[in-house]
Tab-separated table of C-alpha atoms in Angstrom:
chain	number	residue	atom	x	y	z
A	1	MET	CA	0.000	0.000	0.000
A	2	THR	CA	2.608	2.461	1.060
A	3	GLU	CA	6.315	2.105	1.250
A	4	LEU	CA	7.442	2.838	4.736
A	5	HIS	CA	10.950	2.014	5.720
A	6	VAL	CA	10.405	1.126	9.329
A	7	GLN	CA	13.766	-0.537	9.686
A	8	SER	CA	16.862	1.263	8.613
A	9	ASP	CA	19.580	-1.251	7.967
A	10	GLY	CA	22.908	-0.587	9.569
A	11	HIS	CA	22.130	2.924	10.650
A	12	GLU	CA	24.808	2.688	13.355
A	13	GLU	CA	27.494	3.005	10.680
A	14	HIS	CA	26.643	6.650	10.190
A	15	GLY	CA	27.412	7.427	13.745
A	16	HIS	CA	24.847	10.205	13.956
A	17	ASP	CA	21.547	10.407	15.775
A	18	HIS	CA	19.166	8.556	13.453
A	19	PRO	CA	16.024	6.998	15.000
A	20	GLU	CA	15.232	3.314	14.363
A	21	PHE	CA	12.073	4.083	12.367
A	22	LEU	CA	13.599	6.738	10.126
A	23	GLY	CA	14.646	5.697	6.632
A	24	HIS	CA	18.134	6.791	5.606
A	25	HIS	CA	16.935	8.866	2.720
A	26	TRP	CA	14.831	11.105	4.978
A	27	LYS	CA	16.143	14.229	6.591
A	28	ASN	CA	13.915	13.952	9.663
A	29	PRO	CA	10.728	12.195	10.936
A	30	VAL	CA	8.470	15.029	9.783
A	31	GLN	CA	9.736	14.768	6.202
A	32	GLN	CA	9.187	10.985	6.236
A	33	PHE	CA	5.700	11.400	7.702
A	34	GLU	CA	4.725	14.040	5.122
A	35	ALA	CA	5.981	11.926	2.217
A	36	GLY	CA	4.074	8.891	3.490
A	37	LYS	CA	0.922	10.953	3.776
A	38	LEU	CA	1.257	12.303	0.236
A	39	GLY	CA	1.620	8.743	-1.071
A	40	MET	CA	-1.477	7.657	0.836
A	41	TRP	CA	-3.535	10.593	-0.414
A	42	LEU	CA	-2.518	9.832	-3.994
A	43	PHE	CA	-3.705	6.262	-3.437
A	44	LEU	CA	-6.995	7.578	-2.001
A	45	ALA	CA	-7.420	9.699	-5.145
A	46	THR	CA	-7.159	6.523	-7.255
A	47	GLU	CA	-9.789	4.935	-4.981
A	48	VAL	CA	-12.104	7.877	-5.662
A	49	LEU	CA	-11.550	7.367	-9.394
A	50	LEU	CA	-12.182	3.608	-9.072
A	51	PHE	CA	-15.550	4.178	-7.430
A	52	GLY	CA	-16.120	7.122	-9.781
A	53	GLY	CA	-16.433	4.689	-12.688
A	54	LEU	CA	-19.142	2.781	-10.830
A	55	PHE	CA	-20.916	5.990	-9.816
A	56	CYS	CA	-20.891	6.969	-13.494
A	57	ALA	CA	-22.528	3.654	-14.419
A	58	TYR	CA	-25.079	4.254	-11.670
A	59	ALA	CA	-25.827	7.778	-12.933
A	60	ILE	CA	-26.397	6.613	-16.510
A	61	TRP	CA	-28.531	3.627	-15.540
A	62	ARG	CA	-30.618	5.707	-13.180
A	63	SER	CA	-31.100	8.623	-15.591
A	64	ASN	CA	-32.220	6.188	-18.297
A	65	HIS	CA	-34.450	4.101	-16.049
A	66	PRO	CA	-35.459	5.944	-12.875
A	67	GLU	CA	-38.407	3.582	-12.415
A	68	ILE	CA	-36.095	0.591	-11.896
A	69	PHE	CA	-34.297	2.367	-9.056
A	70	LYS	CA	-37.500	3.637	-7.458
A	71	TYR	CA	-38.911	0.118	-7.562
A	72	GLY	CA	-35.819	-1.790	-6.457
A	73	SER	CA	-35.027	0.577	-3.606
A	74	GLN	CA	-38.256	-0.513	-1.857
A	75	PHE	CA	-36.699	-3.895	-1.199
A	76	LEU	CA	-33.745	-2.442	0.716
A	77	ASP	CA	-34.139	-1.909	4.437
A	78	THR	CA	-33.551	1.798	5.165
A	79	THR	CA	-33.278	1.121	8.909
A	80	TRP	CA	-30.365	-1.289	8.490
A	81	GLY	CA	-28.745	1.094	6.010
A	82	ALA	CA	-29.033	4.044	8.420
A	83	ILE	CA	-27.701	1.963	11.322
A	84	ASN	CA	-24.759	0.911	9.163
A	85	THR	CA	-24.083	4.561	8.329
A	86	GLY	CA	-23.996	5.321	12.051
A	87	VAL	CA	-21.708	2.340	12.723
A	88	LEU	CA	-19.220	3.531	10.083
A	89	LEU	CA	-19.329	7.167	11.264
A	90	ILE	CA	-18.685	6.166	14.888
A	91	SER	CA	-15.871	3.809	13.877
A	92	SER	CA	-14.404	6.664	11.821
A	93	MET	CA	-14.464	8.768	14.979
A	94	THR	CA	-12.737	6.073	17.067
A	95	MET	CA	-10.116	5.706	14.313
A	96	ALA	CA	-9.466	9.468	14.363
A	97	MET	CA	-9.224	9.208	18.171
A	98	ALA	CA	-6.627	6.441	17.798
A	99	VAL	CA	-4.540	8.812	15.656
A	100	THR	CA	-4.857	11.563	18.274
A	101	PHE	CA	-3.852	9.188	21.103
A	102	ALA	CA	-0.968	7.835	19.011
A	103	ALA	CA	0.322	11.369	18.458
A	104	ARG	CA	0.183	11.900	22.223
A	105	GLY	CA	2.003	8.607	22.847
A	106	ASN	CA	-0.904	7.085	24.813
A	107	ASN	CA	-0.551	3.474	23.638
A	108	ARG	CA	-3.208	1.989	25.896
A	109	ALA	CA	-5.842	4.427	24.550
A	110	VAL	CA	-4.702	3.629	20.995
A	111	ILE	CA	-5.300	-0.084	21.642
A	112	VAL	CA	-8.789	0.581	23.064
A	113	THR	CA	-9.843	2.859	20.191
A	114	LEU	CA	-8.445	0.494	17.556
A	115	ILE	CA	-10.413	-2.394	19.099
A	116	LEU	CA	-13.554	-0.222	19.004
A	117	THR	CA	-12.872	0.579	15.336
A	118	LEU	CA	-12.443	-3.119	14.652
A	119	PHE	CA	-15.826	-3.749	16.279
A	120	GLY	CA	-17.261	-1.130	13.915
A	121	ALA	CA	-15.818	-2.925	10.876
A	122	ALA	CA	-17.120	-6.284	12.111
A	123	GLY	CA	-20.515	-4.790	12.948
A	124	PHE	CA	-20.836	-3.252	9.505
A	125	MET	CA	-20.018	-6.538	7.795
A	126	ALA	CA	-22.397	-8.436	10.103
A	127	ILE	CA	-25.278	-6.110	9.182
A	128	LYS	CA	-24.300	-6.356	5.515
A	129	TYR	CA	-24.367	-10.152	5.858
A	130	VAL	CA	-27.890	-10.011	7.300
A	131	GLU	CA	-29.014	-7.759	4.441
A	132	TYR	CA	-27.365	-9.796	1.667
A	133	ASN	CA	-28.688	-13.024	3.170
A	134	HIS	CA	-32.208	-11.639	3.130
A	135	LYS	CA	-31.855	-10.553	-0.507
A	136	PHE	CA	-30.511	-13.958	-1.557
A	137	HIS	CA	-33.283	-15.692	0.354
A	138	GLU	CA	-35.897	-13.711	-1.565
A	139	GLY	CA	-34.102	-14.369	-4.846
A	140	PHE	CA	-32.969	-10.778	-5.449
A	141	TYR	CA	-29.819	-11.761	-7.275
A	142	PRO	CA	-27.806	-9.570	-9.653
A	143	GLY	CA	-28.156	-10.145	-13.374
A	144	MET	CA	-30.164	-12.917	-14.997
A	145	ALA	CA	-30.138	-15.022	-11.827
A	146	PHE	CA	-32.888	-12.643	-10.660
A	147	TYR	CA	-35.257	-14.556	-12.944
A	148	GLU	CA	-34.041	-18.057	-12.084
A	149	GLN	CA	-35.871	-18.553	-8.791
A	150	PRO	CA	-34.931	-22.155	-7.937
A	151	HIS	CA	-37.514	-22.261	-5.137
A	152	ALA	CA	-39.847	-19.653	-6.538
A	153	SER	CA	-43.042	-21.496	-5.657
A	154	ASP	CA	-42.093	-21.499	-1.965
A	155	LEU	CA	-41.026	-17.876	-1.839
A	156	TRP	CA	-43.594	-15.976	-3.798
A	157	LEU	CA	-45.672	-13.821	-1.557
A	158	PRO	CA	-49.411	-13.523	-2.120
A	159	LEU	CA	-50.577	-10.528	-4.113
A	160	GLU	CA	-52.055	-7.852	-1.913
A	161	GLU	CA	-55.364	-6.252	-2.616
A	162	THR	CA	-53.852	-2.968	-3.731
A	163	ALA	CA	-51.807	-4.688	-6.399
A	164	ILE	CA	-54.865	-6.504	-7.696
A	165	ALA	CA	-56.859	-3.259	-7.684
A	166	LYS	CA	-54.108	-1.460	-9.568
A	167	LYS	CA	-53.900	-4.234	-12.130
A	168	ALA	CA	-57.648	-3.911	-12.641
A	169	ALA	CA	-57.387	-0.125	-12.946
A	170	ILE	CA	-54.683	-0.456	-15.613
A	171	ALA	CA	-56.784	-2.952	-17.540
A	172	LYS	CA	-59.801	-0.643	-17.280
A	173	SER	CA	-57.948	2.421	-18.548
A	174	GLU	CA	-56.476	0.357	-21.391
A	175	ALA	CA	-59.956	-0.839	-22.343
A	176	ALA	CA	-61.301	2.727	-22.200
A	177	LEU	CA	-58.413	3.866	-24.334
A	178	SER	CA	-58.962	1.260	-27.033
A	179	THR	CA	-62.701	2.060	-27.071
A	180	ALA	CA	-61.934	5.746	-27.481
A	181	LEU	CA	-59.436	5.057	-30.245
A	182	ALA	CA	-61.928	2.840	-32.051
A	183	ALA	CA	-64.583	5.561	-31.707
A	184	GLU	CA	-62.132	8.092	-33.086
A	185	ASP	CA	-61.425	5.868	-36.082
A	186	VAL	CA	-65.132	5.808	-36.829
A	187	LYS	CA	-65.408	9.578	-36.354
A	188	ARG	CA	-62.413	10.266	-38.554
A	189	SER	CA	-63.848	8.221	-41.393
A	190	GLU	CA	-67.157	10.036	-41.189
A	191	MET	CA	-66.296	13.570	-40.072
A	192	PRO	CA	-62.754	14.851	-40.579
A	193	SER	CA	-63.345	18.297	-39.009
A	194	PRO	CA	-62.210	18.831	-35.353
A	195	PRO	CA	-64.848	18.526	-32.625
A	196	ALA	CA	-66.760	21.663	-31.595
A	197	ASP	CA	-65.324	21.641	-28.057
A	198	ALA	CA	-61.697	21.408	-29.198
A	199	GLN	CA	-61.294	24.884	-27.706
A	200	ARG	CA	-61.546	23.299	-24.274
A	201	TRP	CA	-58.167	21.622	-24.612
A	202	ASN	CA	-56.222	24.690	-25.620
A	203	LYS	CA	-55.561	25.685	-22.039
A	204	PRO	CA	-52.205	27.237	-21.202
A	205	GLU	CA	-51.410	24.452	-18.687
A	206	ALA	CA	-51.780	21.744	-21.277
A	207	ALA	CA	-48.734	22.422	-23.385
A	208	ILE	CA	-46.947	19.816	-25.415
A	209	GLY	CA	-43.233	20.276	-24.964
A	210	PRO	CA	-40.153	18.307	-25.931
A	211	GLN	CA	-40.189	16.506	-22.565
A	212	GLY	CA	-43.682	15.106	-23.088
A	213	MET	CA	-46.809	16.793	-21.937
A	214	THR	CA	-47.803	18.799	-18.928
A	215	THR	CA	-51.357	18.013	-17.995
A	216	ASN	CA	-53.972	19.266	-15.638
A	217	GLN	CA	-54.879	16.015	-13.922
A	218	GLU	CA	-58.335	17.101	-12.761
A	219	SER	CA	-59.792	18.086	-16.079
A	220	LEU	CA	-58.227	15.552	-18.401
A	221	ASP	CA	-59.297	11.983	-18.783
A	222	THR	CA	-57.103	9.459	-20.531
A	223	ALA	CA	-59.877	8.178	-22.762
A	224	GLU	CA	-60.874	11.699	-23.783
A	225	MET	CA	-57.304	12.715	-24.494
A	226	ALA	CA	-56.855	9.666	-26.667
A	227	VAL	CA	-59.121	11.314	-29.211
A	228	PHE	CA	-56.751	14.199	-29.794
A	229	LEU	CA	-53.272	12.923	-29.143
A	230	PRO	CA	-50.902	10.710	-31.059
A	231	PRO	CA	-50.149	7.413	-29.247
A	232	SER	CA	-46.539	8.401	-28.480
A	233	VAL	CA	-47.585	11.472	-26.474
A	234	LEU	CA	-50.443	9.589	-24.873
A	235	GLY	CA	-48.044	6.897	-23.668
A	236	ASN	CA	-46.063	9.553	-21.828
A	237	ILE	CA	-49.158	10.833	-20.079
A	238	ILE	CA	-50.239	7.383	-18.989
A	239	ASP	CA	-46.742	6.837	-17.558
A	240	GLN	CA	-46.977	10.120	-15.636
A	241	GLN	CA	-50.401	9.264	-14.301
A	242	GLY	CA	-49.152	5.889	-13.185
A	243	GLU	CA	-46.256	7.567	-11.395
A	244	LEU	CA	-48.560	10.019	-9.639
A	245	ALA	CA	-50.948	7.262	-8.606
A	246	TYR	CA	-47.963	5.296	-7.340
A	247	ALA	CA	-46.650	8.313	-5.415
A	248	GLU	CA	-50.020	8.831	-3.749
A	249	HIS	CA	-49.973	5.616	-1.786
A	250	HIS	CA	-46.230	5.125	-1.580
A	251	THR	CA	-44.228	7.071	0.995
A	252	PRO	CA	-40.629	7.220	-0.180
A	253	GLY	CA	-38.207	5.506	2.143
A	254	GLU	CA	-40.746	3.032	3.484
A	255	PRO	CA	-40.733	-0.474	2.082
A	256	VAL	CA	-43.922	-1.386	0.247
A	257	HIS	CA	-43.713	-5.078	-0.458
A	258	LEU	CA	-46.731	-5.393	-2.649
A	259	ALA	CA	-45.684	-8.697	-4.087
A	260	HIS	CA	-42.610	-10.620	-5.037
A	261	PRO	CA	-41.157	-8.855	-8.116
A	262	LEU	CA	-41.704	-11.820	-10.396
A	263	GLN	CA	-45.385	-11.841	-9.472
A	264	ASP	CA	-45.864	-8.089	-9.427
A	265	PRO	CA	-47.723	-6.618	-12.416
A	266	GLU	CA	-46.016	-3.285	-11.703
A	267	ARG	CA	-42.483	-4.620	-11.842
A	268	PRO	CA	-40.656	-2.379	-14.321
A	269	ALA	CA	-38.885	-4.011	-17.238
A	270	ASN	CA	-35.351	-5.242	-16.478
A	271	ALA	CA	-35.870	-4.700	-12.740
A	272	GLN	CA	-32.853	-6.889	-11.955
A	273	LYS	CA	-30.537	-4.030	-12.956
A	274	PHE	CA	-31.069	-2.333	-9.597
A	275	PHE	CA	-29.763	-5.379	-7.769
A	276	THR	CA	-26.898	-5.784	-10.230
A	277	ILE	CA	-25.490	-2.345	-9.466
A	278	TYR	CA	-26.453	-2.562	-5.790
A	279	PHE	CA	-24.418	-5.724	-5.284
A	280	LEU	CA	-21.581	-4.434	-7.467
A	281	MET	CA	-21.128	-1.164	-5.587
A	282	THR	CA	-21.897	-2.288	-2.026
A	283	GLY	CA	-19.889	-5.456	-2.686
A	284	LEU	CA	-16.791	-3.546	-3.749
A	285	HIS	CA	-17.298	-1.266	-0.764
A	286	GLY	CA	-17.648	-4.330	1.479
A	287	ILE	CA	-14.323	-5.665	0.183
A	288	HIS	CA	-12.792	-2.331	1.176
A	289	VAL	CA	-14.294	-2.633	4.657
A	290	VAL	CA	-12.760	-6.114	5.040
A	291	ILE	CA	-9.349	-4.845	3.872
A	292	GLY	CA	-9.679	-1.896	6.250
A	293	GLY	CA	-10.487	-4.313	9.073
A	294	VAL	CA	-7.356	-6.359	8.300
A	295	VAL	CA	-5.255	-3.162	8.280
A	296	ILE	CA	-6.696	-2.096	11.640
A	297	LEU	CA	-6.007	-5.559	13.089
A	298	TRP	CA	-2.407	-5.308	11.894
A	299	LEU	CA	-2.091	-1.837	13.443
A	300	LEU	CA	-3.535	-3.196	16.689
A	301	LEU	CA	-0.967	-6.020	16.858
A	302	LYS	CA	1.889	-3.617	16.059
A	303	THR	CA	0.672	-1.204	18.733
A	304	MET	CA	0.448	-4.031	21.278
A	305	LYS	CA	4.057	-4.970	20.475
A	306	GLY	CA	5.039	-1.346	21.109
A	307	HIS	CA	6.185	-0.466	17.615
A	308	PHE	CA	4.729	3.017	17.689
A	309	SER	CA	5.541	6.131	19.642
A	310	ARG	CA	4.572	9.786	19.553
A	311	GLU	CA	7.523	10.360	17.213
A	312	TYR	CA	6.514	7.545	14.875
A	313	TYR	CA	2.881	6.543	14.285
A	314	THR	CA	2.728	6.952	10.489
A	315	PRO	CA	1.054	3.548	9.827
A	316	ILE	CA	-1.780	4.393	12.252
A	317	ASP	CA	-2.327	7.760	10.545
A	318	LEU	CA	-2.296	6.256	7.039
A	319	GLY	CA	-4.454	3.265	8.014
A	320	GLY	CA	-6.873	5.789	9.471
A	321	LEU	CA	-6.980	7.716	6.191
A	322	TYR	CA	-7.896	4.490	4.376
A	323	TRP	CA	-10.630	3.775	6.913
A	324	HIS	CA	-12.071	7.287	6.458
A	325	ILE	CA	-12.246	6.981	2.655
A	326	VAL	CA	-14.280	3.773	3.149
A	327	ASP	CA	-16.630	5.866	5.276
A	328	VAL	CA	-16.768	8.657	2.675
A	329	ILE	CA	-17.782	6.201	-0.065
A	330	TRP	CA	-20.532	4.739	2.110
A	331	ILE	CA	-21.809	8.278	2.797
A	332	PHE	CA	-22.603	8.493	-0.949
A	333	LEU	CA	-23.787	4.897	-1.373
A	334	PHE	CA	-26.351	5.080	1.430
A	335	PRO	CA	-28.659	7.784	-0.029
A	336	LEU	CA	-28.153	6.570	-3.601
A	337	PHE	CA	-29.477	3.084	-2.869
A	338	TYR	CA	-31.594	3.224	0.286
A	339	LEU	CA	-33.183	6.691	0.069
A	340	ILE	CA	-34.777	6.842	-3.359
B	1	MET	CA	-6.965	27.787	15.139
B	2	SER	CA	-4.393	25.672	13.411
B	3	SER	CA	-1.418	26.815	15.436
B	4	SER	CA	-3.257	26.939	18.777
B	5	ASN	CA	-4.239	23.272	18.412
B	6	HIS	CA	-0.743	22.181	17.575
B	7	GLU	CA	0.653	20.461	20.624
B	8	HIS	CA	4.322	21.045	21.164
B	9	GLY	CA	6.792	18.661	19.585
B	10	ALA	CA	4.232	16.578	17.689
B	11	VAL	CA	5.078	15.127	14.268
B	12	GLY	CA	1.646	15.785	12.834
B	13	HIS	CA	-1.344	17.834	13.807
B	14	ILE	CA	-3.265	16.602	16.850
B	15	VAL	CA	-7.049	16.966	16.769
B	16	PRO	CA	-8.594	17.185	20.269
B	17	ILE	CA	-10.884	14.301	21.298
B	18	LYS	CA	-13.744	16.713	22.065
B	19	MET	CA	-13.655	18.041	18.528
B	20	LEU	CA	-13.806	14.481	17.135
B	21	ILE	CA	-16.850	13.665	19.274
B	22	GLY	CA	-18.565	16.897	18.181
B	23	THR	CA	-17.807	16.126	14.535
B	24	CYS	CA	-19.220	12.614	14.823
B	25	PHE	CA	-22.334	14.012	16.490
B	26	ALA	CA	-22.813	16.497	13.632
B	27	LEU	CA	-22.400	13.689	11.076
B	28	LEU	CA	-25.002	11.542	12.840
B	29	ILE	CA	-27.436	14.494	12.907
B	30	LEU	CA	-26.903	14.984	9.169
B	31	THR	CA	-27.619	11.279	8.620
B	32	VAL	CA	-30.927	11.645	10.463
B	33	VAL	CA	-31.709	14.748	8.388
B	34	THR	CA	-31.053	12.979	5.091
B	35	VAL	CA	-33.239	10.001	6.101
B	36	TRP	CA	-36.014	12.367	7.194
B	37	VAL	CA	-35.869	14.408	3.982
B	38	ALA	CA	-36.074	11.197	1.937
B	39	LYS	CA	-39.424	10.448	3.600
B	40	LEU	CA	-40.899	13.757	2.387
B	41	ASP	CA	-42.912	13.297	-0.755
B	42	PHE	CA	-41.435	15.770	-3.194
B	43	VAL	CA	-43.302	14.213	-6.118
B	44	LYS	CA	-46.545	15.473	-4.572
B	45	MET	CA	-44.967	18.906	-4.075
B	46	GLN	CA	-44.094	19.021	-7.794
B	47	LEU	CA	-40.383	18.990	-6.894
B	48	SER	CA	-39.518	15.482	-8.014
B	49	GLU	CA	-35.809	16.264	-8.413
B	50	MET	CA	-35.547	17.621	-4.873
B	51	ASN	CA	-34.957	14.283	-3.093
B	52	ILE	CA	-31.788	13.427	-4.985
B	53	LEU	CA	-30.487	17.013	-4.791
B	54	VAL	CA	-30.928	17.220	-1.003
B	55	ALA	CA	-29.529	13.706	-0.505
B	56	MET	CA	-26.416	14.474	-2.569
B	57	GLY	CA	-26.020	17.910	-0.964
B	58	VAL	CA	-26.048	16.408	2.531
B	59	ALA	CA	-23.651	13.660	1.386
B	60	VAL	CA	-21.198	16.256	0.042
B	61	VAL	CA	-21.366	18.208	3.324
B	62	LYS	CA	-20.767	15.014	5.332
B	63	CYS	CA	-17.888	14.016	3.049
B	64	THR	CA	-16.325	17.467	3.458
B	65	ILE	CA	-16.586	17.287	7.253
B	66	VAL	CA	-14.995	13.808	7.350
B	67	ALA	CA	-12.149	14.946	5.088
B	68	LEU	CA	-11.500	18.232	6.916
B	69	ILE	CA	-11.608	16.971	10.515
B	70	PHE	CA	-11.216	13.165	10.628
B	71	MET	CA	-8.696	13.093	7.779
B	72	HIS	CA	-6.913	16.268	8.983
B	73	LEU	CA	-7.240	17.875	5.551
B	74	ARG	CA	-7.855	21.242	7.191
B	75	TRP	CA	-4.331	21.245	8.636
B	76	GLU	CA	-2.560	19.568	5.705
B	77	ARG	CA	-0.494	21.169	2.986
B	78	SER	CA	-2.707	22.610	0.287
B	79	PHE	CA	-1.183	20.264	-2.309
B	80	ILE	CA	-2.809	17.276	-0.567
B	81	GLY	CA	-6.161	19.049	-0.684
B	82	PHE	CA	-5.533	19.726	-4.369
B	83	VAL	CA	-4.937	16.010	-5.027
B	84	PHE	CA	-8.042	14.894	-3.140
B	85	VAL	CA	-10.480	17.575	-4.304
B	86	GLY	CA	-9.059	17.202	-7.824
B	87	SER	CA	-9.988	13.502	-7.883
B	88	PHE	CA	-13.598	14.406	-7.042
B	89	LEU	CA	-13.638	17.139	-9.694
B	90	PHE	CA	-12.446	14.708	-12.347
B	91	VAL	CA	-15.102	12.182	-11.333
B	92	GLY	CA	-17.599	15.038	-11.677
B	93	VAL	CA	-16.377	15.834	-15.189
B	94	PHE	CA	-16.521	12.120	-16.073
B	95	ILE	CA	-20.100	11.636	-14.837
B	96	GLY	CA	-21.289	15.019	-16.085
B	97	PHE	CA	-20.188	14.531	-19.671
B	98	ALA	CA	-21.409	10.927	-19.741
B	99	LEU	CA	-24.845	12.130	-18.599
B	100	LEU	CA	-24.904	14.948	-21.149
B	101	ASP	CA	-24.748	12.338	-23.896
B	102	THR	CA	-27.195	9.967	-22.217
B	103	ALA	CA	-29.904	12.643	-22.196
B	104	GLU	CA	-29.685	13.006	-25.992
B	105	TYR	CA	-31.419	9.748	-26.858
B	106	GLN	CA	-34.846	8.221	-26.584
B	107	PRO	CA	-35.312	6.797	-23.110
B	108	SER	CA	-36.185	3.287	-24.229
B	109	LEU	CA	-35.672	1.950	-27.724
B	110	ILE	CA	-36.712	-1.594	-26.828
B	111	PRO	CA	-39.681	-1.445	-24.469
B	112	GLY	CA	-40.229	-4.188	-21.938
B	113	ASP	CA	-37.922	-6.826	-20.557
B	114	SER	CA	-34.987	-8.010	-22.607
B	115	PRO	CA	-35.675	-11.066	-24.817
B	116	GLN	CA	-33.599	-13.350	-22.586
B	117	ILE	CA	-35.541	-12.238	-19.523
B	118	GLN	CA	-38.823	-12.766	-21.351
B	119	LEU	CA	-37.799	-16.369	-22.076
B	120	LYS	CA	-37.177	-16.982	-18.383
B	121	LEU	CA	-40.431	-15.298	-17.373
B	122	ASP	CA	-42.389	-17.424	-19.844
B	123	ALA	CA	-40.714	-20.502	-18.427
B	124	LEU	CA	-41.651	-19.480	-14.882
B	125	ASP	CA	-45.231	-18.849	-15.947
B	126	ALA	CA	-45.363	-22.267	-17.568
B	127	ALA	CA	-43.894	-23.862	-14.451
B	128	GLN	CA	-46.502	-22.093	-12.335
B	129	ALA	CA	-49.292	-23.199	-14.593
B	130	THR	CA	-48.289	-26.867	-14.709
B	131	GLY	CA	-47.520	-27.358	-11.030
B	132	GLU	CA	-46.513	-25.539	-7.902
B	133	HIS	CA	-43.822	-27.963	-6.684
B	134	GLY	CA	-40.532	-29.064	-8.205
B	135	GLY	CA	-40.075	-25.543	-9.513
B	136	ALA	CA	-36.323	-25.724	-10.002
B	137	VAL	CA	-36.022	-28.691	-12.343
B	138	HIS	CA	-39.236	-27.839	-14.079
B	139	ALA	CA	-38.389	-24.194	-14.756
B	140	ASP	CA	-35.005	-25.129	-16.187
B	141	ALA	CA	-36.586	-27.718	-18.468
B	142	VAL	CA	-39.086	-25.180	-19.761
B	143	VAL	CA	-36.356	-22.591	-20.315
B	144	ASP	CA	-34.485	-25.122	-22.455
B	145	GLN	CA	-37.685	-25.882	-24.318
B	146	ALA	CA	-38.459	-22.182	-24.793
B	147	SER	CA	-34.991	-21.252	-25.995
B	148	SER	CA	-34.942	-24.078	-28.506
B	149	ASP	CA	-38.392	-23.013	-29.701
B	150	ALA	CA	-37.342	-19.400	-29.979
B	151	ASP	CA	-35.597	-17.762	-32.875
B	152	HIS	CA	-32.396	-19.685	-33.546
B	153	ASP	CA	-30.509	-16.461	-34.207
B	154	THR	CA	-30.821	-15.555	-30.529
B	155	PRO	CA	-27.930	-17.111	-28.647
B	156	ALA	CA	-29.018	-19.172	-25.655
B	157	ASP	CA	-28.163	-17.349	-22.440
B	158	HIS	CA	-26.770	-20.328	-20.562
């Protein structure tokens, strides 16, 4: 990770006052410490770029298909996610405390705070295990495995009344739409001139723009609109109405398990993509947490052996920086997946 | 502030424990705020973009606090801040320009599930229709059946 020359071979030959931990090519401990820190920060910048690629994928997927993210996010447990955020923030604090105590030469306090940080890492992974296990149990796998469902018949939850009602409402509006379109076909063949009340629709609110159509929900009815609008524009409006109806009974942030996705008539197309990027990003973050935990364990053992002093605690400082960047990445992951 | 906190003879800057506790407290409060804001229904308020903006704004503030206090960035040389903030700026350029292009196309050229997914869904439906138990073996068999029935130009997905 970083090149730190803890041992300086044969430093006695020089015959001048050179501490054990100081590499020969350094003028003094401060210079060595500063160089180590710069190296670590450069590494952290590459970590930001690594996750940046995944955040870019997330941004493109979400901007193309917001409905997949809105839908998939319901199946994540916001409470566990928030608790995990707290666990990481507190462990970040104990890590920063360890650095402070190390700089003051208080080894016993360093050991205590490093153990607390280690508990934080273990706690985070334990909660992540519970969450992942639940997802796997329900068959929310990344990629095509989402549709495999080896034990689907045992796991599928019964459809709730609201889902059935919504399915019926969709069918009804589709039927009304096709009736209206059929009526319009008849009208067109007989009477090509626009209807007498066409004036009614030329309201300022109802403007057709490049983004689709802004509608006044109270005065417009899908079946009526079908008479005047091309199917492409109409499709947009039906989507918007569906979204508004969905928003009315769905409080964001609260899980609404209407039905298992494979049984849910409202499951958006390619819904597995949410879980693909969820497991990819939280999985890579989880790997970082495990590595951070190993680093902290190593620091703990070195501290217990008395390797560090107030003149030399560079590994604790740099390990801490790594632990904080893991926290920073989770700070972005949490709202992007759990709070949609 | 910087010099007054610098304890004598230390190699690096020493951040007082009280300040770390206060920082952590502020971060936890911000976490509660971001969870609370996410529960507000901005779609109803005709501000559908608000949720993501507030969530990202709070995340940036939290990230800044962690970097400045926990990571000592506030007391570091400015070059280190340049390296770190620069990495975020470049990620911003990367995502920003990628999104600029994404917004230029139709949202969905192929509506519905992908053909491979549709095959699997049909197989599951068939498995449901024929019997509730033995789903695993049955579903696989139907998938094989369906993919061999389907257009031979489509490569089988397993």
